[in-house]
mmCIF file of C-alpha atoms and ligand atoms in Angstrom:
data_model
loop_
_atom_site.group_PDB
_atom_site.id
_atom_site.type_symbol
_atom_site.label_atom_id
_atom_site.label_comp_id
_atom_site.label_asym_id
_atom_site.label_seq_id
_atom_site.Cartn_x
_atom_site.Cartn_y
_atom_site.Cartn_z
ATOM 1 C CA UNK A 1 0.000 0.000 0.000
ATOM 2 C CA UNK A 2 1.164 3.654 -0.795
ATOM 3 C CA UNK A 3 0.151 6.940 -0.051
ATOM 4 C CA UNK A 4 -0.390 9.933 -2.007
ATOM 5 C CA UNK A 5 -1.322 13.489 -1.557
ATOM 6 C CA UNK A 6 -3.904 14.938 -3.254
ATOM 7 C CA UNK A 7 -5.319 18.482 -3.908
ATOM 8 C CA UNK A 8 -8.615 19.399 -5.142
ATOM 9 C CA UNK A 9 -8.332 22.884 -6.751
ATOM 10 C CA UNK A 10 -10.294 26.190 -5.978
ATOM 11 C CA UNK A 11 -11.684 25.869 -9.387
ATOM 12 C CA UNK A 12 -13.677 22.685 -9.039
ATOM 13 C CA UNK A 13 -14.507 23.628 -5.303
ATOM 14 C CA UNK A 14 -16.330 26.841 -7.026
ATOM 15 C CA UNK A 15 -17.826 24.481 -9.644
ATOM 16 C CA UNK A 16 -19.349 22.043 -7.300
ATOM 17 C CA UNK A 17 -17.500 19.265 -8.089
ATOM 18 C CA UNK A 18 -15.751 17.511 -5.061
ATOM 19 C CA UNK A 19 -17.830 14.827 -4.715
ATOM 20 C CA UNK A 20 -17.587 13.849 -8.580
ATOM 21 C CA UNK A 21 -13.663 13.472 -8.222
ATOM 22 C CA UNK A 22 -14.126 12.092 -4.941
ATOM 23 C CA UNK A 23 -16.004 9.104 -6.596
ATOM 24 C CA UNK A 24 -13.046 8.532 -8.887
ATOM 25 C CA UNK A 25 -10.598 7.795 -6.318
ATOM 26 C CA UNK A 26 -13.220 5.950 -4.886
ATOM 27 C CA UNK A 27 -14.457 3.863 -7.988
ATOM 28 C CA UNK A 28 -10.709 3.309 -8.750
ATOM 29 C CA UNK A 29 -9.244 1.642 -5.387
ATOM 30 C CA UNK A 30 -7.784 4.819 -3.980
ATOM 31 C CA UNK A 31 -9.422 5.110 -0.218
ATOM 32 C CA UNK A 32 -9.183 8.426 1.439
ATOM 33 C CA UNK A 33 -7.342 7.662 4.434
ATOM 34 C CA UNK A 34 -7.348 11.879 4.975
ATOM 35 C CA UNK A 35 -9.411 14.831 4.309
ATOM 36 C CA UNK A 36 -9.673 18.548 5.071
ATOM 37 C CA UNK A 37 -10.903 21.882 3.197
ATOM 38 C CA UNK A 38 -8.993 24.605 3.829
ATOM 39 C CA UNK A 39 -8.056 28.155 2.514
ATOM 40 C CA UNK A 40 -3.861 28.396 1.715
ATOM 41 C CA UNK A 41 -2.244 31.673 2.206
ATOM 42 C CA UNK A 42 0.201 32.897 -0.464
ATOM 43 C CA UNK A 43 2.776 32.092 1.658
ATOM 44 C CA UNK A 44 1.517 28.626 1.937
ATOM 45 C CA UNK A 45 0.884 28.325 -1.441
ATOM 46 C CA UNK A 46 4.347 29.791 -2.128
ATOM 47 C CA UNK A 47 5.721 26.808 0.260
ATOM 48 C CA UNK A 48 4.123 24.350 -1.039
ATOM 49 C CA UNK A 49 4.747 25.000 -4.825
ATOM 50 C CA UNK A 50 8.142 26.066 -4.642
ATOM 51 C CA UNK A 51 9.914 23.394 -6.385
ATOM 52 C CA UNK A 52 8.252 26.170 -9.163
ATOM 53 C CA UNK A 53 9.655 28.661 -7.778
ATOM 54 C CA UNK A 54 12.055 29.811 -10.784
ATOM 55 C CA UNK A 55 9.152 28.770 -13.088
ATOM 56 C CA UNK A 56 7.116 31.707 -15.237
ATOM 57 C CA UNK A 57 3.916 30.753 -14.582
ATOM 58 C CA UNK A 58 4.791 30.939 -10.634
ATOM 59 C CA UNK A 59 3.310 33.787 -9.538
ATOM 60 C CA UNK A 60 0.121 33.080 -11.331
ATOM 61 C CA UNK A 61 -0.057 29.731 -9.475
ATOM 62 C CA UNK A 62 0.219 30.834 -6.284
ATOM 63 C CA UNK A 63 -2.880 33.734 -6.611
ATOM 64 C CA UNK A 64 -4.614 30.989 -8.076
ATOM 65 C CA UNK A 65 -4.218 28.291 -5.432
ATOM 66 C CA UNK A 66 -4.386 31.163 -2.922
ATOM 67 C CA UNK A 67 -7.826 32.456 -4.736
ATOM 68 C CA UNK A 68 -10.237 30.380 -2.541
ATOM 69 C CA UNK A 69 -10.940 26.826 -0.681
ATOM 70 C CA UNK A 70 -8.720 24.039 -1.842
ATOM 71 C CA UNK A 71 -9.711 20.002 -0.744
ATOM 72 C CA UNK A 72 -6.759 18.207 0.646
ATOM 73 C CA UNK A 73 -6.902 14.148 0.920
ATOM 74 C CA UNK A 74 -4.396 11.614 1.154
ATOM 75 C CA UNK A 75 -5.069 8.448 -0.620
ATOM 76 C CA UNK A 76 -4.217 5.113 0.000
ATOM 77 C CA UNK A 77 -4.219 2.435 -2.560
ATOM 78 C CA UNK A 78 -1.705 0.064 -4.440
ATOM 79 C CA UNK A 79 0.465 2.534 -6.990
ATOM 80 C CA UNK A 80 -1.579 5.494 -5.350
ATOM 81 C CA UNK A 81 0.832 7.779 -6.694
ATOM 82 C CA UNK A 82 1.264 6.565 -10.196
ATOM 83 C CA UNK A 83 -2.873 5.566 -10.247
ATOM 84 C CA UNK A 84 -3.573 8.976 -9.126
ATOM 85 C CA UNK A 85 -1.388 10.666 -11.593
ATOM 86 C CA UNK A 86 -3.376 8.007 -14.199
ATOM 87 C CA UNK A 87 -6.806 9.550 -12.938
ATOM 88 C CA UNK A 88 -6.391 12.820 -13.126
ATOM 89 C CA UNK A 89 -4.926 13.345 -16.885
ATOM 90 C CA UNK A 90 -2.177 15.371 -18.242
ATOM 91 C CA UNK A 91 -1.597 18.514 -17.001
ATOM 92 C CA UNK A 92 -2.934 20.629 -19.449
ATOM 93 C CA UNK A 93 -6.459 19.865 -19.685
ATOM 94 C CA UNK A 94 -6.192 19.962 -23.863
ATOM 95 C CA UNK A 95 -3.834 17.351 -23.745
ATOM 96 C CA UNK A 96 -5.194 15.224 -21.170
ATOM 97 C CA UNK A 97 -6.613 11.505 -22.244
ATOM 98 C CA UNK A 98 -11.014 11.556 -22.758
ATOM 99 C CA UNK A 99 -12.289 10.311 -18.774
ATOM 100 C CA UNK A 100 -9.722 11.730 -16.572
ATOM 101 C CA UNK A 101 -10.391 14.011 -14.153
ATOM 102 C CA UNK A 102 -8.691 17.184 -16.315
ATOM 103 C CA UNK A 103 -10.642 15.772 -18.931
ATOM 104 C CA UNK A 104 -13.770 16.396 -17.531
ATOM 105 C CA UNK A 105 -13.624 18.885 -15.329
ATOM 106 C CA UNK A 106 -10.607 21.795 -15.989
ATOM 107 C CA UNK A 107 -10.326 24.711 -18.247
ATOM 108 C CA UNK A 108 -7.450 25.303 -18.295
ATOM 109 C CA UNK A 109 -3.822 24.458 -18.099
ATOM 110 C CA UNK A 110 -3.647 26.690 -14.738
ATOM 111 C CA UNK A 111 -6.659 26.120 -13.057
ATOM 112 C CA UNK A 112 -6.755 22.228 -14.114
ATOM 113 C CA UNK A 113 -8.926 20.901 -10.971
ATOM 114 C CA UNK A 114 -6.577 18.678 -9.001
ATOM 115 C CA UNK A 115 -2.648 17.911 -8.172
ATOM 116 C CA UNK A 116 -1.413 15.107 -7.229
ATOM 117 C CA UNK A 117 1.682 13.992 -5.865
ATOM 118 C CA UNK A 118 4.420 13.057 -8.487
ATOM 119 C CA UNK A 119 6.477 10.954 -6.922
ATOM 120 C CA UNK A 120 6.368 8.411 -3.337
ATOM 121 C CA UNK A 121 9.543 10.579 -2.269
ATOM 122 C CA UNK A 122 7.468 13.948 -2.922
ATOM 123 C CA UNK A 123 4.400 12.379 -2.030
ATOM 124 C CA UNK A 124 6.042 12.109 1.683
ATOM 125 C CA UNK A 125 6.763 15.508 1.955
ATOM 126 C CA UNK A 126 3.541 17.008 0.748
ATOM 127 C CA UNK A 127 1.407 14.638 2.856
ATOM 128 C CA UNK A 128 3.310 16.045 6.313
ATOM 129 C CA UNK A 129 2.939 19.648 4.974
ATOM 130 C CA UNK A 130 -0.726 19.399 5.286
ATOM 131 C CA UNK A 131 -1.688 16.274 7.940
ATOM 132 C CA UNK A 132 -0.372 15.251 11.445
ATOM 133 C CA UNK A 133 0.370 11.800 11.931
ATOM 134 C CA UNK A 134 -3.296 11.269 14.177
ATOM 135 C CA UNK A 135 -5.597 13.024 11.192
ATOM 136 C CA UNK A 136 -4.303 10.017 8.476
ATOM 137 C CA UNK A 137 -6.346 6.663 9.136
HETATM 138 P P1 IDP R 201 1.209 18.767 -12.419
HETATM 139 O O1 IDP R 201 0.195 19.500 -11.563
HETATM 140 O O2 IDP R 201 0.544 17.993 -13.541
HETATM 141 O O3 IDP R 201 2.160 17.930 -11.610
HETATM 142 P P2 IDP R 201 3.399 20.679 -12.722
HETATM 143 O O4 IDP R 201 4.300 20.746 -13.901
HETATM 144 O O5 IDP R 201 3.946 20.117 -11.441
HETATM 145 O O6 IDP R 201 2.070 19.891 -13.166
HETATM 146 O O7 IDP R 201 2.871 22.151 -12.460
HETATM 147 C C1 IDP R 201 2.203 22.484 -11.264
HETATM 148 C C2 IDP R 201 0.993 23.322 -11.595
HETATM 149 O O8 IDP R 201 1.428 24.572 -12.150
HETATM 150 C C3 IDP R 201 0.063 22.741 -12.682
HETATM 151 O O9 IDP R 201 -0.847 21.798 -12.186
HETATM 152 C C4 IDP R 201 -0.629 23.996 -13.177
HETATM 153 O O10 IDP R 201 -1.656 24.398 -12.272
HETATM 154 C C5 IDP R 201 0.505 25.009 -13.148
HETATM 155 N N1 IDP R 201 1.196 25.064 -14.437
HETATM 156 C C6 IDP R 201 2.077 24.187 -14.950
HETATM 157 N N2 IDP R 201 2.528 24.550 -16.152
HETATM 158 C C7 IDP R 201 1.905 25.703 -16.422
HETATM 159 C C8 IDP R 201 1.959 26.596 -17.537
HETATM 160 O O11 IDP R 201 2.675 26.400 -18.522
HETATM 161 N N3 IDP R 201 1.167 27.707 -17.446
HETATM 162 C C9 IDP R 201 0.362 27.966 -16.367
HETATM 163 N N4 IDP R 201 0.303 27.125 -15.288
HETATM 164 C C10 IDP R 201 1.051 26.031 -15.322
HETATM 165 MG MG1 MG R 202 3.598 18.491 -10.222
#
């Protein structure tokens, strides 16, 4: 078993989606073994992104993952972080394969609806910066 981090995006909290992407983790072996909604500062969202930091489109990022209530689960499943990844589709939504989650629900390559860790290594790191040890079942 493996655990991944996963964030659902202010723009499908606006659109009323959570429990949509929810039921793909769901439907597809991932259990949520963590949950919380939460609003990140920039400085969080600065922290958390800032393997980007050097990036162009940084700046952007962070107003947009700063720009309103964000969804943060860890999920537990065989491959989580490579069957996550799978789920949620290439990260421009134009790109990504018909049935993923960018598919289906992101407009765009910036606001794109979800992140997921990228690798088990990362995956670690991102899952402390958001949950104590005694919030992940
Ligand atoms: P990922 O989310 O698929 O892992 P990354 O390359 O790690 O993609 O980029 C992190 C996030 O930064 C993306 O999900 C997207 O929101 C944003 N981003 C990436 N590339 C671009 C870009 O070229 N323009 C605008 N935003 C981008
Ligand atoms: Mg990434």
């Amino acid at each position: 078993m493996q655990q991944t981090l996963s964030i659902i995006k202010p723009d499908a909290v606006k659109k009323g989606v959570i429990g949509k992407i929810i039921d793909r983790f769901e439907c597809n072996g991932l259990r949520i073994a963590a949950m919380k909604k939460l609003r990140l500062s920039k400085d969080d969202a600065a922290k958390f992104y800032e393997v980007h930091k050097d990036r162009p489109f940084f700046k952007d990022l962070v107003e947009f993952m700063s720009s309103g209530e964000v969804v943060v689960m860890v999920l537990e499943g065989e491959n989580a972080v490579v069957k996550n990844r799978e789920l949620m589709g290439a990260t421009n939504p134009k790109e990504a394969a018909a049935g993923t989650i960018r598919a289906d629900f992101a407009d765009s390559i910036d606001a794109n609806a979800v992140h997921g860790s990228d690798s088990d290594e990362n995956a670690k790191i991102e899952i402390a910066f958001f949950f104590a040890k005694r919030e992940i079942f």
